[in-house]
XYZ file of C-alpha atoms in Angstrom:
714
model
C 82.178 -6.197 -2.676
C 84.443 -8.228 -4.945
C 82.763 -10.207 -7.692
C 84.334 -13.293 -9.234
C 85.762 -12.154 -12.625
C 84.237 -15.156 -14.420
C 80.803 -14.985 -12.761
C 79.108 -13.294 -15.701
C 80.403 -16.047 -17.975
C 78.940 -18.662 -15.624
C 75.575 -16.874 -15.572
C 75.551 -16.774 -19.370
C 76.444 -20.471 -19.604
C 73.798 -21.402 -17.040
C 71.180 -19.272 -18.825
C 71.995 -21.026 -22.080
C 71.629 -24.457 -20.494
C 68.346 -23.316 -18.910
C 67.098 -22.126 -22.316
C 67.268 -18.465 -21.482
C 65.986 -18.639 -17.918
C 67.820 -16.871 -15.118
C 70.013 -19.169 -12.967
C 67.953 -17.865 -10.031
C 65.244 -20.392 -10.936
C 67.614 -23.024 -9.511
C 67.425 -21.401 -6.072
C 66.125 -23.801 -3.433
C 64.104 -22.762 -0.380
C 64.937 -25.086 2.515
C 62.365 -26.111 5.162
C 64.119 -23.589 7.414
C 63.192 -20.803 5.014
C 66.788 -20.308 3.877
C 67.358 -19.617 0.181
C 70.158 -21.767 -1.228
C 71.727 -20.625 -4.493
C 73.170 -22.973 -7.122
C 76.570 -21.248 -6.961
C 78.643 -19.719 -4.167
C 81.837 -17.715 -4.591
C 84.261 -15.729 -2.438
C 81.942 -12.728 -2.469
C 79.472 -14.742 -0.330
C 82.018 -14.798 2.517
C 82.343 -11.037 2.857
C 80.995 -9.633 6.125
C 80.309 -12.997 7.770
C 80.678 -13.289 11.558
C 83.150 -16.146 11.683
C 85.393 -16.109 8.633
C 89.107 -16.514 9.199
C 88.716 -18.161 12.636
C 90.757 -21.100 13.928
C 89.745 -24.354 15.623
C 90.059 -24.265 19.406
C 89.672 -20.478 19.572
C 86.587 -18.361 20.175
C 83.947 -18.418 18.806
C 84.802 -22.107 18.136
C 83.011 -22.293 14.776
C 85.668 -24.655 13.430
C 85.655 -26.881 16.484
C 86.179 -26.619 20.257
C 89.617 -28.283 20.192
C 92.629 -26.950 18.293
C 93.547 -30.294 16.707
C 90.074 -31.912 16.613
C 90.235 -35.415 15.067
C 93.814 -34.951 13.883
C 94.677 -35.156 17.574
C 92.011 -37.626 18.721
C 88.971 -39.018 16.885
C 85.465 -38.538 18.209
C 84.207 -41.079 20.758
C 82.166 -43.956 19.339
C 79.349 -44.111 21.867
C 76.508 -46.457 20.878
C 73.190 -45.837 22.639
C 71.810 -49.182 23.741
C 69.838 -51.000 26.379
C 66.970 -53.463 26.382
C 65.340 -56.202 28.405
C 67.074 -56.948 31.714
C 70.288 -55.487 33.119
C 71.987 -58.863 32.571
C 71.163 -58.967 28.840
C 72.173 -55.331 28.336
C 75.446 -55.913 30.182
C 76.310 -58.771 27.822
C 75.469 -56.560 24.836
C 77.682 -53.723 26.172
C 80.651 -55.987 26.824
C 80.494 -57.413 23.296
C 80.423 -53.925 21.785
C 83.289 -52.665 23.954
C 85.381 -55.658 22.902
C 84.584 -54.846 19.247
C 85.811 -51.243 19.340
C 83.158 -49.112 21.037
C 84.827 -46.532 23.304
C 82.080 -45.409 25.702
C 78.717 -46.531 27.009
C 75.434 -44.771 26.338
C 72.587 -46.306 28.334
C 68.974 -46.453 27.148
C 66.420 -47.035 29.900
C 62.952 -48.452 29.453
C 59.909 -46.214 29.629
C 58.766 -47.374 33.055
C 62.157 -46.321 34.418
C 61.985 -42.942 32.667
C 58.597 -42.241 34.193
C 59.578 -43.253 37.725
C 57.601 -46.510 37.940
C 58.819 -49.860 39.257
C 58.273 -52.816 36.940
C 55.390 -54.127 39.029
C 53.298 -50.955 38.613
C 49.997 -51.649 36.765
C 50.425 -48.680 34.385
C 53.580 -50.116 32.787
C 52.597 -53.708 31.973
C 53.418 -53.278 28.262
C 56.599 -51.243 28.648
C 59.097 -53.308 30.639
C 62.437 -53.711 28.879
C 60.962 -52.756 25.494
C 62.666 -49.462 24.583
C 65.579 -49.737 26.972
C 66.818 -51.572 30.021
C 64.590 -51.986 33.087
C 66.151 -50.603 36.279
C 64.251 -50.971 39.533
C 67.049 -50.677 42.108
C 70.794 -50.414 42.613
C 70.968 -54.191 42.289
C 69.923 -53.846 38.641
C 72.456 -51.034 38.204
C 75.244 -53.241 39.601
C 74.365 -56.023 37.156
C 74.243 -53.492 34.296
C 77.866 -52.491 34.910
C 79.191 -55.858 36.036
C 82.737 -56.347 34.721
C 82.835 -52.769 33.388
C 85.270 -50.672 35.470
C 83.485 -47.402 36.233
C 86.758 -45.678 37.153
C 87.870 -46.122 33.520
C 84.685 -46.132 31.437
C 82.886 -42.978 30.325
C 79.166 -43.614 30.807
C 76.410 -41.531 29.237
C 72.885 -42.032 30.585
C 69.814 -40.689 28.826
C 67.579 -39.881 31.771
C 65.535 -36.847 32.720
C 62.352 -37.660 34.630
C 63.763 -40.220 37.101
C 67.200 -38.623 37.025
C 67.621 -38.567 40.833
C 67.215 -42.330 41.492
C 69.132 -43.287 38.329
C 72.140 -41.043 38.963
C 72.140 -42.004 42.649
C 71.996 -45.681 41.628
C 75.000 -45.226 39.323
C 76.967 -43.503 42.079
C 76.207 -46.240 44.610
C 76.950 -49.012 42.083
C 80.344 -47.348 41.560
C 80.898 -47.079 45.321
C 80.270 -50.804 45.634
C 82.860 -51.395 42.875
C 85.297 -49.408 45.033
C 85.211 -46.368 42.737
C 85.344 -42.885 44.272
C 82.929 -40.152 43.218
C 85.694 -38.005 41.776
C 86.781 -40.825 39.425
C 83.438 -41.031 37.643
C 83.276 -39.651 34.117
C 80.494 -39.400 31.594
C 77.225 -37.517 31.151
C 73.716 -37.553 32.562
C 71.224 -36.009 30.149
C 69.248 -34.211 32.895
C 67.479 -31.986 30.333
C 63.893 -31.661 31.533
C 62.788 -28.686 29.428
C 62.886 -30.649 26.184
C 60.672 -33.264 27.835
C 57.862 -30.717 28.166
C 58.576 -29.609 24.609
C 58.809 -32.922 22.710
C 59.754 -36.225 24.379
C 57.273 -36.068 27.314
C 59.085 -38.420 29.721
C 58.675 -35.998 32.603
C 57.453 -36.816 36.113
C 57.237 -33.586 38.117
C 56.073 -30.075 37.193
C 58.641 -27.659 35.716
C 59.569 -25.737 38.873
C 60.667 -28.681 41.050
C 62.230 -30.304 37.988
C 64.440 -27.242 37.513
C 65.385 -27.487 41.190
C 66.467 -31.104 40.613
C 68.759 -29.962 37.797
C 70.369 -27.304 40.003
C 70.843 -29.835 42.821
C 72.592 -32.270 40.477
C 74.856 -29.527 39.114
C 75.733 -28.431 42.650
C 76.462 -31.944 43.961
C 78.500 -33.044 40.946
C 80.554 -29.850 40.714
C 81.848 -30.655 44.217
C 81.873 -34.454 44.214
C 82.252 -35.497 40.557
C 84.393 -32.887 38.758
C 84.927 -35.082 35.660
C 81.218 -35.722 35.179
C 79.007 -33.732 32.782
C 75.902 -32.763 34.725
C 73.615 -32.008 31.817
C 73.388 -32.802 28.102
C 71.163 -30.188 26.551
C 69.298 -32.095 23.886
C 67.995 -31.027 20.516
C 67.819 -34.618 19.279
C 64.238 -35.252 20.319
C 63.202 -31.883 18.895
C 64.573 -33.001 15.531
C 62.850 -36.366 15.829
C 59.591 -34.573 16.699
C 59.822 -32.538 13.491
C 62.034 -29.511 14.205
C 64.109 -28.325 11.277
C 67.770 -27.422 11.825
C 67.091 -23.777 12.728
C 64.401 -24.698 15.270
C 66.616 -27.396 16.769
C 69.511 -24.951 17.124
C 67.438 -22.113 18.581
C 65.387 -24.108 21.092
C 68.328 -26.244 22.246
C 70.504 -23.227 22.965
C 67.586 -21.387 24.585
C 67.170 -24.389 26.906
C 70.869 -24.116 27.718
C 70.554 -20.452 28.675
C 67.623 -21.315 30.956
C 69.737 -23.934 32.775
C 72.612 -21.490 33.192
C 70.249 -18.964 34.762
C 68.798 -21.629 37.079
C 72.269 -22.596 38.283
C 73.256 -18.962 38.828
C 70.014 -18.365 40.726
C 70.888 -21.240 43.062
C 74.101 -19.436 43.970
C 76.626 -21.226 41.776
C 79.433 -19.418 39.961
C 79.231 -19.721 36.164
C 82.749 -21.126 35.839
C 81.956 -23.811 38.409
C 79.387 -25.588 36.238
C 79.420 -24.180 32.684
C 82.577 -26.046 31.548
C 80.744 -29.325 32.284
C 77.668 -28.505 30.185
C 77.368 -30.556 27.032
C 74.897 -30.702 24.150
C 73.200 -33.398 22.079
C 72.124 -32.756 18.486
C 70.156 -34.881 16.048
C 71.524 -35.267 12.535
C 69.163 -35.825 9.625
C 69.394 -36.194 5.873
C 70.033 -32.550 4.912
C 73.769 -33.203 4.702
C 75.259 -29.710 4.440
C 72.578 -28.065 6.582
C 73.460 -30.170 9.604
C 77.207 -29.650 9.149
C 76.487 -25.930 9.224
C 74.089 -26.355 12.166
C 76.841 -27.670 14.466
C 79.203 -24.887 13.424
C 76.476 -22.241 13.932
C 75.544 -23.662 17.337
C 79.107 -23.228 18.610
C 79.203 -19.603 17.472
C 75.803 -18.839 18.994
C 76.596 -20.529 22.319
C 79.766 -18.470 22.653
C 77.735 -15.345 21.915
C 74.958 -16.272 24.383
C 77.370 -17.131 27.201
C 79.103 -13.753 26.949
C 76.180 -12.168 28.852
C 77.209 -14.152 31.962
C 80.822 -12.866 31.874
C 82.614 -16.210 32.336
C 86.363 -16.116 33.028
C 87.099 -19.685 31.931
C 87.112 -20.031 28.118
C 85.617 -23.528 28.460
C 82.454 -21.989 29.904
C 81.611 -20.629 26.431
C 82.737 -23.681 24.480
C 79.953 -25.866 23.066
C 80.830 -29.571 23.116
C 78.333 -31.993 21.690
C 77.307 -35.589 21.196
C 75.333 -36.393 18.048
C 73.005 -39.182 16.984
C 71.850 -40.033 13.513
C 68.118 -39.789 12.926
C 65.764 -42.589 13.844
C 62.866 -40.856 12.112
C 64.654 -40.907 8.729
C 64.880 -44.712 8.829
C 62.265 -46.492 6.723
C 60.467 -49.796 7.077
C 60.288 -50.010 3.280
C 63.484 -51.188 1.544
C 65.233 -51.048 4.947
C 68.791 -51.726 3.772
C 68.707 -48.182 2.372
C 68.945 -47.136 6.024
C 72.601 -48.202 6.117
C 73.380 -45.534 3.508
C 71.219 -42.940 5.268
C 73.003 -43.510 8.566
C 76.418 -43.322 6.881
C 75.595 -39.960 5.309
C 74.248 -38.611 8.599
C 77.343 -39.854 10.440
C 79.600 -38.057 7.944
C 77.554 -34.898 8.404
C 78.074 -35.032 12.182
C 81.791 -35.694 11.752
C 82.333 -32.877 9.255
C 80.367 -30.611 11.610
C 82.809 -31.413 14.422
C 80.959 -33.606 16.941
C 82.776 -34.865 20.058
C 80.990 -38.225 20.176
C 78.557 -40.048 17.957
C 75.887 -42.746 17.958
C 74.895 -44.341 14.659
C 71.442 -45.910 14.467
C 70.929 -49.456 13.242
C 69.166 -50.042 9.928
C 66.361 -52.101 11.509
C 65.218 -49.503 14.062
C 62.186 -48.548 11.949
C 60.915 -52.045 12.713
C 62.253 -53.018 16.129
C 65.156 -52.986 18.556
C 68.652 -53.418 17.019
C 69.960 -56.955 16.729
C 73.617 -57.916 17.259
C 73.985 -58.026 13.461
C 72.537 -54.570 12.786
C 74.343 -53.027 15.774
C 77.644 -54.304 14.383
C 77.005 -52.577 11.044
C 76.086 -49.346 12.843
C 79.209 -49.444 15.003
C 81.459 -50.385 12.066
C 80.092 -47.430 10.112
C 81.916 -45.154 12.526
C 85.035 -47.309 12.713
C 85.335 -47.334 8.904
C 84.897 -43.552 8.723
C 87.616 -43.123 11.369
C 90.046 -45.690 9.999
C 89.536 -45.715 6.228
C 88.186 -42.356 5.010
C 91.206 -40.241 6.112
C 88.715 -37.661 7.385
C 90.637 -37.486 10.660
C 93.816 -36.191 8.994
C 92.637 -32.566 8.642
C 91.051 -30.218 11.164
C 87.682 -28.902 9.861
C 88.113 -30.033 6.238
C 85.124 -27.958 5.054
C 86.257 -24.743 6.739
C 86.382 -21.971 4.149
C 83.846 -23.624 1.854
C 81.837 -20.819 0.287
C 78.621 -22.783 0.711
C 79.254 -24.106 4.247
C 80.348 -20.724 5.598
C 77.325 -18.980 4.034
C 74.942 -21.652 5.312
C 76.473 -21.414 8.792
C 75.802 -17.665 8.849
C 72.247 -18.145 7.590
C 71.508 -20.571 10.450
C 73.099 -18.179 12.952
C 70.884 -15.337 11.715
C 67.640 -17.340 11.607
C 68.221 -19.097 14.941
C 69.085 -15.804 16.635
C 65.686 -14.400 15.617
C 63.921 -17.308 17.333
C 66.152 -17.052 20.422
C 65.270 -13.351 20.624
C 61.593 -14.275 20.403
C 62.017 -16.753 23.271
C 63.755 -14.077 25.345
C 60.860 -11.673 24.750
C 58.526 -14.327 26.213
C 60.672 -14.430 29.360
C 63.021 -17.331 28.570
C 62.507 -20.912 27.518
C 60.480 -22.044 30.531
C 57.950 -19.259 29.929
C 58.005 -19.916 26.187
C 57.194 -23.592 26.786
C 54.304 -22.558 29.047
C 52.986 -20.390 26.200
C 53.086 -23.372 23.843
C 55.064 -21.500 21.189
C 58.033 -23.889 20.735
C 55.868 -27.016 20.698
C 53.514 -25.569 18.097
C 56.430 -24.484 15.876
C 57.894 -27.990 15.974
C 54.511 -29.632 15.261
C 53.865 -27.279 12.355
C 57.289 -28.135 10.929
C 56.495 -31.876 11.253
C 53.120 -31.533 9.524
C 54.602 -29.554 6.660
C 57.396 -32.108 6.230
C 54.863 -34.948 6.068
C 52.839 -33.100 3.452
C 55.947 -32.621 1.283
C 56.792 -36.320 1.563
C 53.236 -37.387 0.746
C 53.318 -35.260 -2.428
C 56.740 -36.586 -3.430
C 58.287 -33.105 -3.140
C 60.769 -34.457 -0.588
C 62.007 -37.774 -1.942
C 62.339 -40.796 0.339
C 63.899 -43.579 -1.718
C 61.886 -46.773 -1.450
C 58.908 -44.941 0.074
C 57.654 -42.357 -2.403
C 60.106 -42.971 -5.255
C 62.001 -45.990 -6.617
C 59.685 -48.303 -4.701
C 60.245 -52.041 -4.896
C 57.560 -53.737 -6.982
C 57.305 -56.839 -4.818
C 58.992 -56.009 -1.554
C 59.700 -58.989 0.659
C 62.740 -58.547 2.854
C 63.145 -60.897 5.767
C 65.597 -60.309 8.566
C 65.795 -60.973 12.255
C 63.820 -58.661 14.540
C 64.786 -58.494 18.198
C 61.780 -59.086 20.419
C 61.680 -58.561 24.177
C 59.508 -61.275 25.754
C 56.790 -60.524 28.303
C 58.709 -62.717 30.773
C 61.130 -59.818 31.338
C 58.497 -58.187 33.505
C 58.131 -61.404 35.504
C 61.899 -61.452 36.117
C 61.920 -57.831 37.265
C 58.940 -58.326 39.562
C 60.566 -61.406 41.113
C 63.777 -59.460 41.773
C 61.788 -56.616 43.344
C 60.175 -59.082 45.748
C 63.585 -60.488 46.699
C 65.042 -57.050 47.370
C 62.103 -55.955 49.500
C 62.228 -59.204 51.496
C 65.960 -58.950 52.238
C 66.434 -55.231 53.052
C 66.066 -53.406 56.379
C 62.554 -51.845 56.216
C 63.263 -49.370 59.034
C 66.363 -48.027 57.243
C 64.425 -47.743 53.974
C 61.516 -45.898 55.600
C 63.851 -43.443 57.350
C 65.818 -42.727 54.162
C 62.633 -42.142 52.150
C 61.193 -39.878 54.865
C 64.429 -37.872 54.868
C 64.186 -37.516 51.092
C 60.572 -36.318 51.310
C 61.612 -33.781 53.955
C 64.424 -32.552 51.707
C 61.902 -32.091 48.895
C 59.571 -30.218 51.235
C 61.991 -28.156 53.311
C 65.129 -27.775 51.206
C 68.336 -29.731 50.874
C 70.180 -31.301 47.972
C 67.918 -33.996 46.522
C 70.680 -36.081 44.930
C 72.607 -36.135 48.193
C 69.414 -37.025 50.091
C 68.636 -39.891 47.673
C 71.974 -41.675 48.156
C 71.127 -43.187 51.593
C 67.812 -44.432 50.179
C 69.600 -46.156 47.298
C 72.173 -47.680 49.659
C 69.306 -49.000 51.785
C 67.848 -50.659 48.635
C 64.856 -48.378 48.181
C 63.493 -48.867 44.668
C 63.369 -46.365 41.848
C 59.581 -46.136 42.188
C 59.758 -45.570 45.948
C 62.336 -42.799 45.557
C 60.253 -41.144 42.812
C 57.121 -41.422 44.955
C 58.912 -39.864 47.943
C 59.434 -36.700 45.874
C 56.106 -36.918 44.055
C 54.307 -36.740 47.409
C 55.627 -33.161 47.633
C 55.951 -32.090 44.000
C 52.985 -33.883 42.391
C 52.999 -35.472 38.919
C 52.797 -33.238 35.861
C 50.005 -33.666 33.313
C 50.328 -31.884 29.987
C 47.491 -30.344 28.004
C 47.299 -32.084 24.621
C 46.754 -29.746 21.701
C 47.480 -29.945 18.012
C 47.711 -27.510 15.142
C 45.349 -27.237 12.197
C 45.852 -26.179 8.613
C 49.614 -26.772 8.300
C 49.371 -30.112 6.505
C 46.788 -29.017 3.936
C 48.426 -25.643 3.323
C 51.622 -27.343 2.172
C 49.796 -29.000 -0.746
C 50.324 -27.373 -4.114
C 47.295 -26.690 -6.342
C 48.221 -29.516 -8.716
C 48.290 -32.053 -5.867
C 45.194 -30.878 -4.012
C 42.837 -33.258 -5.812
C 44.085 -36.065 -3.525
C 42.970 -34.328 -0.340
C 39.913 -32.767 -1.982
C 38.654 -36.274 -2.836
C 38.921 -37.385 0.815
C 37.266 -34.174 2.021
C 34.383 -34.781 -0.392
C 33.884 -38.288 0.996
C 33.881 -36.917 4.570
C 31.252 -34.377 3.524
C 29.237 -37.196 1.965
C 29.470 -39.190 5.213
C 28.180 -36.137 7.078
C 25.234 -35.859 4.676
C 24.253 -39.502 5.076
C 24.840 -40.005 8.817
C 24.455 -36.543 10.321
C 28.038 -36.281 11.496
C 31.585 -36.497 10.236
C 33.733 -39.638 10.541
C 35.126 -39.390 14.064
C 38.466 -40.801 15.147
C 40.297 -41.059 18.455
C 44.082 -41.064 18.076
C 45.732 -42.533 21.165
C 49.219 -43.315 22.422
C 48.999 -45.943 25.158
C 51.754 -46.927 27.561
C 54.589 -44.730 28.745
C 56.195 -43.774 25.417
C 56.199 -40.004 25.105
C 57.120 -39.645 21.414
C 54.098 -37.837 20.034
C 55.155 -36.759 16.533
C 53.120 -39.556 14.960
C 49.845 -38.924 16.765
C 50.136 -35.166 16.375
C 50.776 -35.412 12.615
C 47.935 -37.918 12.186
C 45.526 -35.845 14.278
C 46.263 -32.539 12.553
C 46.369 -33.946 9.013
C 43.192 -36.041 9.385
C 41.416 -32.952 10.727
C 42.607 -31.065 7.622
C 41.156 -33.889 5.491
C 37.674 -33.532 6.979
C 37.593 -35.951 9.924
C 36.507 -35.021 13.421
C 39.560 -35.985 15.473
C 39.988 -36.456 19.209
C 43.502 -36.829 20.560
C 43.976 -38.594 23.868
C 46.194 -37.454 26.711
C 49.614 -39.108 26.790
C 50.317 -42.263 28.809
C 46.838 -43.773 28.708
C 46.103 -47.324 29.741
C 43.999 -49.425 27.339
C 41.059 -49.070 29.754
C 41.355 -45.269 29.762
C 41.602 -45.134 25.945
C 38.534 -47.380 25.561
C 36.540 -45.249 28.004
C 37.454 -42.075 26.105
C 36.498 -43.681 22.782
C 33.051 -44.594 24.124
C 32.448 -41.241 25.818
C 33.428 -39.378 22.628
C 31.269 -41.698 20.496
C 33.977 -42.282 17.889
C 33.732 -44.543 14.857
C 37.358 -45.624 14.959
C 40.414 -45.633 17.246
C 43.913 -45.203 15.810
C 46.478 -46.663 18.216
C 50.032 -45.397 17.722
C 52.929 -47.637 18.714
C 56.635 -46.896 18.802
C 58.108 -48.706 21.776
C 57.263 -52.348 21.022
C 54.202 -52.477 23.279
C 51.732 -53.101 20.434
C 51.287 -56.827 21.074
C 50.230 -56.109 24.656
C 48.463 -52.763 24.512
C 46.423 -52.913 21.287
C 44.756 -56.291 22.033
C 44.066 -55.027 25.573
C 42.331 -51.964 24.084
C 40.087 -54.211 21.973
C 39.200 -56.275 25.042
C 38.385 -53.127 27.043
C 36.081 -51.899 24.249
C 34.273 -55.247 24.352
C 33.815 -54.942 28.127
C 32.137 -51.581 27.551
C 29.832 -53.028 24.895
C 31.614 -51.010 22.213
C 33.122 -53.739 20.077
C 31.559 -52.020 17.049
C 34.278 -49.335 17.317
C 36.914 -50.076 14.672
C 40.574 -50.287 15.803
C 43.551 -49.626 13.528
C 47.218 -49.428 14.494
C 50.243 -47.571 13.180
C 53.876 -46.879 13.924
C 56.931 -49.050 14.463
C 55.351 -52.487 14.131
C 57.377 -55.340 12.588
C 55.623 -56.811 9.499
C 55.809 -60.214 11.183
C 53.420 -58.913 13.858
C 50.708 -57.739 11.459
C 48.914 -61.100 11.335
C 49.007 -61.325 15.137
C 47.240 -57.963 15.370
C 44.712 -58.882 12.671
C 43.901 -62.071 14.588
C 43.257 -59.953 17.686
C 40.751 -57.768 15.838
C 42.809 -54.907 14.388
C 41.322 -53.908 11.018
C 44.359 -52.194 9.448
C 48.042 -51.677 10.235
C 49.947 -48.682 8.866
C 53.720 -49.029 9.059
C 56.305 -46.216 9.076
C 56.300 -44.215 5.864
C 52.633 -44.805 5.021
C 51.426 -41.649 3.209
C 48.682 -39.820 5.104
C 46.209 -39.806 2.170
C 46.706 -43.573 1.765
C 46.023 -44.311 5.444
C 43.106 -41.832 5.494
C 41.580 -43.473 2.420
C 41.786 -46.938 4.027
C 40.456 -45.640 7.348
C 37.547 -43.939 5.616
C 36.777 -47.102 3.653
C 36.487 -49.046 6.923
C 34.126 -46.437 8.408
C 32.039 -46.137 5.215
C 31.679 -49.916 4.913
C 30.434 -50.229 8.487
C 28.162 -47.184 8.699
C 26.802 -46.282 5.249
C 26.918 -49.435 3.119
């Protein structure tokens, strides 16, 4: 091994500056468990898997295309959708006129979960976290004036993927666009739903069949269309570090390849159309290395299937900057965070990119914030000169070493998944979900101690923070509009044709047949998204997850010098037990159809570590169901988590349901993505405390405990 001739001099100089200490004390242990040294030299490159490779050639570490951005920049593809199809269409057309190159559609939670807008379970969800789509008529409005033979369209949809993709196809047909002209991506990644995002409908087995059916149909009918986007983004948002995101995302990909092969498809028929979706956070160099490592690992993993087409082993990816890293406090800092994350994705070699808006820790993006987010990418492309060189960080001692470290660590986890029988079996065992939740709890503990700095949250805080800016709010009247349109469609369609098409779809689910192909006549006949979902649910059933959470991870991350904070809260919980005969008991609930559960899992596990008795509700509860559970479990307090803008509907409804049950003595607090302007509204409705994004766990636990102590022991 060659050693840099001046390295001893550097070590001596560093030791002198460190007052005699070894430079090794500067080593940093990342959340992934990777040791990062303060200095890297050429000797760190010896023996690495992918040194001296070229872009566009296996194993594609330096990029899947030979010229990368020197030949063509990445696609600017902003993920957006809200309210009605008409409003979203106007938003899309403005962005396309301003320089956006492709569409990326966000659907509301009712749509994701296969419910029409008039379903009683989704009263607080319509149009809030995406656009409401109930039928092909909505889909036609969504793409009005947008030529689908020219525009690449990405759609983030997994649970209700059959009616949504069928609706897109039929909307294109009615524009005069042939199937083979369609280009874009459907996410169609159901395994990560069971792992993190939770917007599933059916159990795993029929859901995997749906994926195979879509791959089969599109490989024949839509050769330009990407049939699956294997997503690590929601794993990252749920708390996965870069190694976990890499390992579990690629393991999902292998599972989908095996499912397609099992259905009789040839690997080179579908594998070239697989794409990936990674989340990019604030560990700048780690995530550059993550994308490079993922390409090497995917090439390695695909070799077991003996593909003949080189594109079958080539990982292409979309990236999105982190929503979780955005802060409610000092929110203009989020512009800088998003810029850094965008640069990380670009230097890692992404094929397309979405940049989040600075106000997304508070509400939906406004036109103003969306413009800044979009222009972030345009400025990087046009002004930074980053597009002039292919893989500008290739050969960096640090980047190449970090890439290899991620490859090695991720491979260990992939091997562990394989030993469990593949990703589907691993998910059944609960292993991936627990690893991600443990990672999230540990991260929160580091933030709460100030070990991981969040500017404006736990360091450099504004003394008197008062920042006012516009927050986009989706009115409750959106649901009224959708319900009215549903009534019109049902009154004007041919009921016999609809019934026959839905019966045929149910028979295909029961007896075999391609489900996407079978759904197209139902869409053409104006069957609704909910009716099409129900036609399959009558055969497959609706999946219900078991809610579990970890214990001990949050507290174990506290150093001895910081433990007095949590010890003080534990002592108060013990005191409450002494005086009342039981511990302070809390129900943490997530009402509505939003499946993001990082917040409630971190709260539940950390509060349990602090000495509370904690119940965690099943996902997707109605206010009535949450109130009933609170009463049956005899809790002192309910913590309602909100992320998808349903707080003004769901939290007051919960308080009313508690009153109906004679349990208005149960305290209600709320947390999550709640605009500061809504706090007084919630207080007026009876909420006793509101904890916004970035609130340290000990701070919220202290306030929660004060409320319980005041009511029950003072």
